Short mmCIF file of C-alpha atoms in Angstrom, two decimals:
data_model
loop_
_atom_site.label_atom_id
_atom_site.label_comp_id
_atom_site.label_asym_id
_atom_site.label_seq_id
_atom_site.Cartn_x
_atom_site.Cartn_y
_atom_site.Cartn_z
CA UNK A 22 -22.38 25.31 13.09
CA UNK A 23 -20.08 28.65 13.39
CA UNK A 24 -18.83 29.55 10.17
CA UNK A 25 -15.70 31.68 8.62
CA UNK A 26 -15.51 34.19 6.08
CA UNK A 27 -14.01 33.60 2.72
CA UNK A 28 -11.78 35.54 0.44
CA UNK A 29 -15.07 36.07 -1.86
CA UNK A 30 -16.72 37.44 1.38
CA UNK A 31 -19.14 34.79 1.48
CA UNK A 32 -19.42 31.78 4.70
CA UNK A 33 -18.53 28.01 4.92
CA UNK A 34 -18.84 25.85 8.02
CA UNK A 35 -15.35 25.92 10.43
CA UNK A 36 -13.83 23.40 10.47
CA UNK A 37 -14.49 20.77 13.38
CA UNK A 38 -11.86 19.56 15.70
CA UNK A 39 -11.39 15.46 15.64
CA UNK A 40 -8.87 15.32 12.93
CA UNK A 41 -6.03 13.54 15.22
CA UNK A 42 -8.91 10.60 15.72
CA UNK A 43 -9.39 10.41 12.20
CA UNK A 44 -5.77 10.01 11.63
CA UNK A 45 -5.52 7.01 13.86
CA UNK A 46 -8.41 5.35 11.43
CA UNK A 47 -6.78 6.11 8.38
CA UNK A 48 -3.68 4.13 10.27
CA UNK A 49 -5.90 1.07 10.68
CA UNK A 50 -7.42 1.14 6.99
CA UNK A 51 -4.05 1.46 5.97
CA UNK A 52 -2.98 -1.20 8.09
CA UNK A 53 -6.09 -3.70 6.64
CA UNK A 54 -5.29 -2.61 3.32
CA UNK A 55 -2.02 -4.49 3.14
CA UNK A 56 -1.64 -6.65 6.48
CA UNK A 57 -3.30 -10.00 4.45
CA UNK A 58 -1.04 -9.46 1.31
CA UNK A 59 2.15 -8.71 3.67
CA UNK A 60 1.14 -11.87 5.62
CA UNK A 61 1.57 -14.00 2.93
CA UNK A 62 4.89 -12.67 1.99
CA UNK A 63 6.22 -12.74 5.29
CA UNK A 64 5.31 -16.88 5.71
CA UNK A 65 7.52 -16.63 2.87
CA UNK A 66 9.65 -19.28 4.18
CA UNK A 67 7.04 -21.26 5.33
CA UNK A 68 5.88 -21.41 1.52
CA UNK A 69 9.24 -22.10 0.34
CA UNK A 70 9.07 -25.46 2.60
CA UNK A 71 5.77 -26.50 1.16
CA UNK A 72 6.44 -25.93 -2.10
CA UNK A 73 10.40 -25.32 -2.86
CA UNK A 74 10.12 -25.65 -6.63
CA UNK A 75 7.62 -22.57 -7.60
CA UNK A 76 9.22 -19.68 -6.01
CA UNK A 77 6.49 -18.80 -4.31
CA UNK A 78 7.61 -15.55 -3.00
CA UNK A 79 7.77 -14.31 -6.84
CA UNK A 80 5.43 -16.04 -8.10
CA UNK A 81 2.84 -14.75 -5.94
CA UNK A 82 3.63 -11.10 -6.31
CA UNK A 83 3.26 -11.89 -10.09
CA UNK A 84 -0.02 -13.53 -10.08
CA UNK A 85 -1.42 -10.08 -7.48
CA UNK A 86 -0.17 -7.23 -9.55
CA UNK A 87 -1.84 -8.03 -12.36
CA UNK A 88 -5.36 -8.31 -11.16
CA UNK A 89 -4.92 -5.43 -8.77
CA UNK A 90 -3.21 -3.29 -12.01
CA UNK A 91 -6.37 -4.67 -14.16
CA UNK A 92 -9.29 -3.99 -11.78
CA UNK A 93 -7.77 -0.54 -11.34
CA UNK A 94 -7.55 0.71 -14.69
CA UNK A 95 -11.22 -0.69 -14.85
CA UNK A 96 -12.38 1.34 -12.14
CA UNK A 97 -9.85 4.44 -13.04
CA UNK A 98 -12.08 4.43 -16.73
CA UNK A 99 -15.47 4.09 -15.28
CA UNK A 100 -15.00 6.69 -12.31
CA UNK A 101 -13.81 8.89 -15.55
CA UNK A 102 -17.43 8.40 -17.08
CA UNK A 103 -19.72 8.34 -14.15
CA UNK A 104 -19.38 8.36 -10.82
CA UNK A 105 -17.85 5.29 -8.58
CA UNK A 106 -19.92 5.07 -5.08
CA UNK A 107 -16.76 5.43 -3.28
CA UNK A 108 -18.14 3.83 0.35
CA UNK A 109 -19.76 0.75 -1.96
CA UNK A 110 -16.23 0.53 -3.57
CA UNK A 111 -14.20 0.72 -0.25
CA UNK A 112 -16.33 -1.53 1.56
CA UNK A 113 -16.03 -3.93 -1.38
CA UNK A 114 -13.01 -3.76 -0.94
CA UNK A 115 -12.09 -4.83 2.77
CA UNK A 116 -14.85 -7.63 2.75
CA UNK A 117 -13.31 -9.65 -0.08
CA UNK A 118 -9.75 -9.39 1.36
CA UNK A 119 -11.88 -10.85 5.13
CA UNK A 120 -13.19 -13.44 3.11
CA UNK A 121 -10.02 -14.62 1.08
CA UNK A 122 -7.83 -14.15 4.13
CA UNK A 123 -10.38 -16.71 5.77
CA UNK A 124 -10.57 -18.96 3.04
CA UNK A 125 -6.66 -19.41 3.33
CA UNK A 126 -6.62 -20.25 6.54
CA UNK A 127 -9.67 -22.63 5.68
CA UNK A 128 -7.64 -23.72 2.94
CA UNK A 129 -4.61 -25.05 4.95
CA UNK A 130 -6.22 -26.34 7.85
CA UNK A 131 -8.45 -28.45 5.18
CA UNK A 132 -5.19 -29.89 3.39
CA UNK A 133 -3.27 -29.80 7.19
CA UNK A 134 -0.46 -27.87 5.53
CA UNK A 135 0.18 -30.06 2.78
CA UNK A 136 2.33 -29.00 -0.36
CA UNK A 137 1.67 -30.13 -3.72
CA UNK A 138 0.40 -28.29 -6.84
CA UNK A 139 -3.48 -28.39 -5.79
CA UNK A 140 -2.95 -26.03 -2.71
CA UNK A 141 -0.77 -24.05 -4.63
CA UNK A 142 -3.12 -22.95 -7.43
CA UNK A 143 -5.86 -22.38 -4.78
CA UNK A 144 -3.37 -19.75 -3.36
CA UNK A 145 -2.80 -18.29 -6.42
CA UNK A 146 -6.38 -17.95 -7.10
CA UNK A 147 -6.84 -16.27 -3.07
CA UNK A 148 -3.82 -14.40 -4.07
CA UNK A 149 -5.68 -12.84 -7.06
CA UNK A 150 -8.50 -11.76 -4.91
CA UNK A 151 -6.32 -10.07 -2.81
CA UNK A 152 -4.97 -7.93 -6.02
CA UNK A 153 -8.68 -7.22 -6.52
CA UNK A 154 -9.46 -6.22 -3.00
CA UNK A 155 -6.27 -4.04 -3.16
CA UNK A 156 -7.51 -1.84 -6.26
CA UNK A 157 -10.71 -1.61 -4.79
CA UNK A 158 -9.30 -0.51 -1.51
CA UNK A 159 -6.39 1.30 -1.85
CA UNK A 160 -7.16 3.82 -4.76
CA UNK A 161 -10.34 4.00 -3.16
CA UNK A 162 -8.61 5.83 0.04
CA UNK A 163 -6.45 7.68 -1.87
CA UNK A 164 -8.73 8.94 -4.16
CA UNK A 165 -11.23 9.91 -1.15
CA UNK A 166 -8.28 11.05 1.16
CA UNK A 167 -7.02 13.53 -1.33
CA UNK A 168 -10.04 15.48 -0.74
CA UNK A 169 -9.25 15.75 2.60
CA UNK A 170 -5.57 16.66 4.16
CA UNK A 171 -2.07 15.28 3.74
CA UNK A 172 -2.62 14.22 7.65
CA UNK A 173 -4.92 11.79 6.26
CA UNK A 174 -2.93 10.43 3.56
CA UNK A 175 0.13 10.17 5.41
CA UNK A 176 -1.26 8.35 7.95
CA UNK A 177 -3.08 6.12 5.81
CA UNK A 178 0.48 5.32 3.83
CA UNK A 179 2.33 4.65 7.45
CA UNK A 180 -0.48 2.06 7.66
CA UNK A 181 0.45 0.36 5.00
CA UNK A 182 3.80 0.28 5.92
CA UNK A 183 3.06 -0.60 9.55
CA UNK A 184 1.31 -3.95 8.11
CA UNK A 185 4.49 -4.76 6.82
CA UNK A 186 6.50 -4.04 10.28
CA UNK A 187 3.41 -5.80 12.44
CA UNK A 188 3.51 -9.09 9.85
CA UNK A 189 7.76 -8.70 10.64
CA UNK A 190 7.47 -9.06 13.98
CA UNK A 191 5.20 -11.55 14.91
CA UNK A 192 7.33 -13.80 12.46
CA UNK A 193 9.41 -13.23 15.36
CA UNK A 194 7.99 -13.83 17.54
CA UNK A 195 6.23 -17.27 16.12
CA UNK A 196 9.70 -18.38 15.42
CA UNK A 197 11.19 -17.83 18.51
CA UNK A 198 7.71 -19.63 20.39
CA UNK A 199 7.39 -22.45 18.04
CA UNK A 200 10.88 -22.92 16.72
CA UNK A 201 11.27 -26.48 18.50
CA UNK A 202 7.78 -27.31 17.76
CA UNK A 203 6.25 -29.59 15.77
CA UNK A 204 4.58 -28.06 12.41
CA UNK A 205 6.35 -24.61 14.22
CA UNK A 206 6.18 -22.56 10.60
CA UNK A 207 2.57 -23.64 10.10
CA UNK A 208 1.60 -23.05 13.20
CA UNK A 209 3.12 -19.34 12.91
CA UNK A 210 1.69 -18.79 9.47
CA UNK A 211 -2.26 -20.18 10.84
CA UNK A 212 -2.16 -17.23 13.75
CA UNK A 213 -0.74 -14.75 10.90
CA UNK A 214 -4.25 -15.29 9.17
CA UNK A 215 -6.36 -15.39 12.23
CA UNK A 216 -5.15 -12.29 13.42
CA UNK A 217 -5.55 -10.73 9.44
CA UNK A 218 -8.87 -12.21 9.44
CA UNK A 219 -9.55 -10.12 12.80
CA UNK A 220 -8.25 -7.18 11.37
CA UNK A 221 -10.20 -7.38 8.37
CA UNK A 222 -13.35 -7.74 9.87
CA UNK A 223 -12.35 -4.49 12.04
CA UNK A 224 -11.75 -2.23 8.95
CA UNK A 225 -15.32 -3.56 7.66
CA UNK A 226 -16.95 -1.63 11.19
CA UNK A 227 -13.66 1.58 11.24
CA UNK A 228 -14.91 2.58 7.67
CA UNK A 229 -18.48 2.46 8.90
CA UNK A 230 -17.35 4.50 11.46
CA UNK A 231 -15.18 6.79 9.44
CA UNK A 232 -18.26 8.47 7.47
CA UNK A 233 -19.65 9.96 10.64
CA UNK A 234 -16.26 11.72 11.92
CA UNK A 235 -17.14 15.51 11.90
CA UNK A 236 -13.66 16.41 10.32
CA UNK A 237 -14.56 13.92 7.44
CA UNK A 238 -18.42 15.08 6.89
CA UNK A 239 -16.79 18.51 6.88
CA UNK A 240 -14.20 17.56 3.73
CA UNK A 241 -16.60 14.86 1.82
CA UNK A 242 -19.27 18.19 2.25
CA UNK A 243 -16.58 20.70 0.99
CA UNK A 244 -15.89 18.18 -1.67
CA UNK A 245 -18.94 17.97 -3.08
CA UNK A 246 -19.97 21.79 -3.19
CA UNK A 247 -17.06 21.47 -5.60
CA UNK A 248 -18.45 19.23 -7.73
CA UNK A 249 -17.72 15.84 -6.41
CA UNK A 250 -19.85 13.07 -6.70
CA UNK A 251 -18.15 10.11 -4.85
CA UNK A 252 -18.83 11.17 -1.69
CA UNK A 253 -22.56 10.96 -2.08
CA UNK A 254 -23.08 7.83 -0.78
CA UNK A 255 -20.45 8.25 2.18
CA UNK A 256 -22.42 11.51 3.11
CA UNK A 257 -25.40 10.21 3.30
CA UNK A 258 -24.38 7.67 5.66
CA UNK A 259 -23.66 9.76 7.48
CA UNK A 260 -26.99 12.03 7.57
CA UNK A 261 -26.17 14.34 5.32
CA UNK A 262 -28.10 14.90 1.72
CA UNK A 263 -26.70 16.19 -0.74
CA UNK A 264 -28.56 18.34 -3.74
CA UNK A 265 -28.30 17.65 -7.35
CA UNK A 266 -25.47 20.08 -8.85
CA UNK A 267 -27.75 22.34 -10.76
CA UNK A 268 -30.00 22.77 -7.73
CA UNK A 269 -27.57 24.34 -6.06
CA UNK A 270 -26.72 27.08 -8.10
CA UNK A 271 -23.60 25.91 -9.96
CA UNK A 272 -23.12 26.14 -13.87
CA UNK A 273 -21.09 22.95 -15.71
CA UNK A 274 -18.14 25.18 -16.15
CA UNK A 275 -18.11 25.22 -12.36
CA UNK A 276 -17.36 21.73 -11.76
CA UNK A 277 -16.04 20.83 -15.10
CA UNK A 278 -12.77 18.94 -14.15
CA UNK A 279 -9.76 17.93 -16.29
CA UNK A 280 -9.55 14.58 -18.01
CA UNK A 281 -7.48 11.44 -16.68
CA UNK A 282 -5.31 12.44 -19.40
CA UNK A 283 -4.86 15.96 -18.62
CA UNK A 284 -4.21 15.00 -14.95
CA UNK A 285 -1.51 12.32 -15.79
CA UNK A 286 0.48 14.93 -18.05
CA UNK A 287 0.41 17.54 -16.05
CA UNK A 288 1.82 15.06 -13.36
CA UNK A 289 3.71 12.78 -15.33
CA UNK A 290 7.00 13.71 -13.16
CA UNK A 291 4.95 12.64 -10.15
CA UNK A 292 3.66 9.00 -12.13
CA UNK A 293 7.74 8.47 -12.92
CA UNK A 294 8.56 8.75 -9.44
CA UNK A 295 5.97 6.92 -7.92
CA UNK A 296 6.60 4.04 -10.79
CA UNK A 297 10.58 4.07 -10.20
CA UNK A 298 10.38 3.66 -6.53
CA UNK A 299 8.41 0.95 -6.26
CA UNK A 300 10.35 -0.60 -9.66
CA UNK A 301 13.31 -0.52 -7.68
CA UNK A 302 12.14 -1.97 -4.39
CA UNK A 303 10.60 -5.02 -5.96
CA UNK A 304 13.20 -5.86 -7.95
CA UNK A 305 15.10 -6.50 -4.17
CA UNK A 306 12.15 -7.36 -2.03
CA UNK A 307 11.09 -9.86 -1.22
CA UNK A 308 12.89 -11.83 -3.70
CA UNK A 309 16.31 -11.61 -3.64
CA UNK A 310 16.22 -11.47 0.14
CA UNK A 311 15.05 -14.90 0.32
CA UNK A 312 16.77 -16.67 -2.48
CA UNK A 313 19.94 -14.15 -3.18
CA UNK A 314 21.63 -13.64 -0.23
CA UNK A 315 23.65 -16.39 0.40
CA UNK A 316 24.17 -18.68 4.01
CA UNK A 317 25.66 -16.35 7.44
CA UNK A 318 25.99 -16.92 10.71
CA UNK A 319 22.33 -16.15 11.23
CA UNK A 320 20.66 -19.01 9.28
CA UNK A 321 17.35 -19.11 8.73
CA UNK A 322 17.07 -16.27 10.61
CA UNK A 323 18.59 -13.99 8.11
CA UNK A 324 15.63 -13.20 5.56
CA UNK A 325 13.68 -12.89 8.26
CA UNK A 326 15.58 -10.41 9.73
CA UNK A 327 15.96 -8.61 6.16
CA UNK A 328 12.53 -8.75 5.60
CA UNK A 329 11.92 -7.24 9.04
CA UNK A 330 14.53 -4.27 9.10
CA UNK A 331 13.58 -3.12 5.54
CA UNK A 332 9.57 -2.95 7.12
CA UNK A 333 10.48 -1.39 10.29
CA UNK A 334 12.19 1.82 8.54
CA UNK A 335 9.89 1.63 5.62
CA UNK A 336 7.45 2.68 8.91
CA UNK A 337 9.50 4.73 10.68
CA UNK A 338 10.66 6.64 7.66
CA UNK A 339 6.64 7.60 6.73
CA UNK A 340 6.59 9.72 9.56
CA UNK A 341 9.72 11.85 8.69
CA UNK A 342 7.84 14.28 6.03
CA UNK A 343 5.40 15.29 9.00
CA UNK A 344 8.52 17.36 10.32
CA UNK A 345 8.08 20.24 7.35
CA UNK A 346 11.89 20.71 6.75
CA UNK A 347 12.35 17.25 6.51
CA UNK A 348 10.10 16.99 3.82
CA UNK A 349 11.14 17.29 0.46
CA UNK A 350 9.28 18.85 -1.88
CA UNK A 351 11.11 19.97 -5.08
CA UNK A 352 9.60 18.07 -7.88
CA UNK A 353 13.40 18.31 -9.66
CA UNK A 354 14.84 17.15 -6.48
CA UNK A 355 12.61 13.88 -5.90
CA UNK A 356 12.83 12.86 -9.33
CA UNK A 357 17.13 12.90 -8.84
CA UNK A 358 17.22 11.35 -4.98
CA UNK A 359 14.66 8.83 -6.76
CA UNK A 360 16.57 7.83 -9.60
CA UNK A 361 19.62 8.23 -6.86
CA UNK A 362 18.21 5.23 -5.21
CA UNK A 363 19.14 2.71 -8.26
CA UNK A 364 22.73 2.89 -7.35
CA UNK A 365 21.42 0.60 -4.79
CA UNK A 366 21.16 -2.45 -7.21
CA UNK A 367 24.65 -2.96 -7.83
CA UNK A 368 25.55 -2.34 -3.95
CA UNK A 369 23.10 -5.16 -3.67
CA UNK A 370 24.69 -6.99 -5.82
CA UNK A 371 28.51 -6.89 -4.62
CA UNK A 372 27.15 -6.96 -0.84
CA UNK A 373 25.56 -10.33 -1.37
CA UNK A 374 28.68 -11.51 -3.46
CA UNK A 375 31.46 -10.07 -1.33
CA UNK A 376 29.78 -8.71 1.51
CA UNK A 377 28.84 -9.69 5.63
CA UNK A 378 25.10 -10.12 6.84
CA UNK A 379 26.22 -6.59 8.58
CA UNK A 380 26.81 -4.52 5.36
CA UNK A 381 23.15 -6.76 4.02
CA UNK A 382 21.11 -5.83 7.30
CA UNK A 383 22.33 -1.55 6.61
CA UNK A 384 21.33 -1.56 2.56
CA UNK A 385 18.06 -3.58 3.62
CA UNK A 386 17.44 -0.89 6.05
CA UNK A 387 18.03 1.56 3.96
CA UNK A 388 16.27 0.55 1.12
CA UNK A 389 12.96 0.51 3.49
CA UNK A 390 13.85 4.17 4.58
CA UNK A 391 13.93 5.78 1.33
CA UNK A 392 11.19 3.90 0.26
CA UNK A 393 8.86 4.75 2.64
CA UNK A 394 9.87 7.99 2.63
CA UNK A 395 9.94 8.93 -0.53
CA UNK A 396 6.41 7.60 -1.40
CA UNK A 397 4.80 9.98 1.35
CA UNK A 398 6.75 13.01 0.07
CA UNK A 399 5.42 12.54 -3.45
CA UNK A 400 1.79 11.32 -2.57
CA UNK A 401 0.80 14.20 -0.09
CA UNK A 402 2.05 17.15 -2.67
CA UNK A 403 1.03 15.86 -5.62
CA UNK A 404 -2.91 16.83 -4.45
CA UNK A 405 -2.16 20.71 -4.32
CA UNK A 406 -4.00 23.27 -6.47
CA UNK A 407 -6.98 20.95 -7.85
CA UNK A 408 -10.20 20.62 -7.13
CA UNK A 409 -12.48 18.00 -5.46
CA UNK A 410 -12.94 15.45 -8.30
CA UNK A 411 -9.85 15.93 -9.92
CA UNK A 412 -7.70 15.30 -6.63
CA UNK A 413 -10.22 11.95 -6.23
CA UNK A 414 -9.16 10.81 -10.02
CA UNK A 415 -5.17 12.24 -9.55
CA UNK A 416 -5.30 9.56 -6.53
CA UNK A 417 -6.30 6.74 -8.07
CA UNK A 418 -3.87 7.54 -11.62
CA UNK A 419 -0.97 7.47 -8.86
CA UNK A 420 -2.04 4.38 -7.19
CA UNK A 421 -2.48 2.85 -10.41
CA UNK A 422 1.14 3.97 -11.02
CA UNK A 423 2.47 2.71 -7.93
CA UNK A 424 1.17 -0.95 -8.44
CA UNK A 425 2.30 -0.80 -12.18
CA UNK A 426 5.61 -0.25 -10.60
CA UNK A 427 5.23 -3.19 -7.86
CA UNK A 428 4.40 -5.47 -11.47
CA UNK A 429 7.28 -4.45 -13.37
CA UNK A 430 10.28 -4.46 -10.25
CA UNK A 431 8.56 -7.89 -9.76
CA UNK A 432 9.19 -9.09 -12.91
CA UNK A 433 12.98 -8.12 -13.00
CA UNK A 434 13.56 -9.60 -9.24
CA UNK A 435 13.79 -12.70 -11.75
CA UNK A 436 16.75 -11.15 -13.43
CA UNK A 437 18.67 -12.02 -9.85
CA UNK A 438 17.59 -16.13 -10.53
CA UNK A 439 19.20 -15.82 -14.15
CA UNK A 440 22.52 -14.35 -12.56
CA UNK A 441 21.93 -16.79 -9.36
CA UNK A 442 25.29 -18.35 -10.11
CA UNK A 443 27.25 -15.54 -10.38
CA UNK A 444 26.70 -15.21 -6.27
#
């Protein structure tokens, strides 16, 4: 393998070209990591038929965040102890959220799309899996993408996002094919989990595949001659053995890293801003879009439309920060254009009160783009200037931070039921 010379005049391995195919898989895991969850919520009104009583929409988010918040913190403290087998963790991961994405579809095809509060508590329950599968998953790639390049992560995060925009439009499209059908919303919402299942069961084989990429052997191996142990079982999948720490000539001072609570203070600004972003979006979406918003000329067509605008720039908007001027940086100035953002509630508020679907369709729109755009500014820099295991820990601290912030804008979207008849 050709090498390159270092600043201490000593050789490491070039890197290897490939990294433009690895971005595309980190767009697909992204993509499985979220397409089940964003499924669900996109049914929404499909749910809202079956069972119109439970808010389904909020009720759901509330019963995923805190199992995905709780298995995360679990995994955050162990992977502080000893060392998390990242690939075991990852792979965990996407085969629970194939088999409780089956096991709805299983579910409503056994009760042939029947409401009632039976089929509701076995969503719940699938729901909660999902939350699992998400900790396991998502801080998971994070953690083991932040040893790698912002590339990586930002294409992983535009997968996320793109799960939301896919789920969008084949609502779409399922309403506009089996809108004068009989059972047309169930029928949409049974291909929505046949085609989650599919992708899934894809991810299981791309993160497989993932392990053997040259670009990623070369990182995982750069990552663990700095200490890390996480990648252990990913490298060896991939051919490569790694020697015991000591064996290879470093001391414990060498790969010493800083504590979870040394990393969160020294990026506490970092945890705010991923926390108030995502505080701010759920307390609008998907919520009050569905229940808040009032009748327009569109109908039932409206949250739909919402719900697809705000996904389609949350997308588009990921890719911005890959243009390096674009990109903000300043950690002053995206803590101010994030705490900026919550001049949005009350424009929410007096759009939906005095407001047309027009001025509704622009805030929703814009709400996606800052969002998405925002969250990939402040997730790629946040990784600079540490080492191996501590970007692998900082990773999954944020992620914890960004689903504590899905929980608690969650929990105020119900503020907009209390002040429902004020609209």
């Amino acid at each position: 393998m050709d090498t390159i010379a270092t600043s201490n005049g000593s050789e490491e391995p070039r890197k290897p070209g490939g990294k433009y195919k690895a971005m595309i898989v980190c767009f697909i895991l992204g993509l499985g990591s979220l397409v089940a969850w964003n499924s669900m919520l996109t049914i929404g009104d499909y749910y809202y038929k079956l069972f119109p009583n439970y808010h389904p929409s909020r009720v759901l988010t509330l019963v995923y965040q805190p199992f995905a918040i709780g298995t995360l913190i679990i995994l955050a403290y162990h992977g502080s102890k000893s060392n998390i087998n990242t690939r075991l963790r990852n792979l965990a991961g996407f085969i629970l959220f194939f088999v409780a994405t089956l096991l709805i579809l299983i579910l409503d095809l056994a009760t042939s799309g029947r409401g009632g509060i039976g089929p509701y508590i076995g969503i719940c329950l699938l729901t909660a899996c999902f939350g699992i599968a998400d900790a396991h998953i998502e801080g998971g790639m994070v953690g083991d993408l932040y040893l790698m390049c912002p590339e990586f992560v930002q294409s992983y995060f535009a997968g996320l996002a793109a799960s939301g925009a896919l789920t969008s439009l084949l609502r779409v499209l399922t309403k506009l094919a089996f809108e004068k059908s009989n059972n047309g919303l169930r029928k949409g919402a049974i291909l929505f989990f046949a085609i989650s299942t599919f992708i899934e069961f894809l991810c299981i084989i791309l993160y497989a595949i993932f392990a053997k990429l040259p670009i990623v052997k070369y990182y995982r191996s750069k990552a663990a001659s700095e200490g890390s142990k996480t990648v252990a079982a990913d490298l060896a999948a991939a051919g490569i053995q790694t020697k015991k720490i000591d064996q290879a000539g470093y001391d414990d001072k060498q790969v010493e890293r800083l504590s979870n609570r040394q990393l969160f203070m020294e990026n506490i600004d970092y945890a705010a801003d991923i926390i108030l972003i995502y505080v701010l979006t759920l307390s609008i979406f998907p919520g009050f879009l569905y229940e808040n918003t009032g009748t327009h000329q569109l109908g039932i067509w409206y949250p739909i439309v919402l719900v697809t605008m705000y996904n389609v720039f949350d997308l588009i908007s990921r890719y911005i920060p890959l243009v390096p001027w674009l990109k903000l940086e300043s950690r002053k100035g995206l803590l101010i254009a994030i705490l900026s953002r919550f001049l949005l509630v009350p424009a929410f508020y007096f759009t939906a009160k005095y407001g047309d679907q027009g001025w509704m369709i622009f805030l929703t729109s814009f709400l996606g783009l800052t969002n998405g755009y925002l969250t990939v500014c402040v997730m790629t820099v946040a990784p600079r200037g540490y080492k191996g295991p501590e970007q692998n820990a900082l990773g999954n601290l944020l992620v914890l931070c960004l689903l504590v912030g899905i929980f608690v804008g969650a929990v105020l979207d119900w503020l907009w039921i209390i002040g429902k008849d004020s609209f």
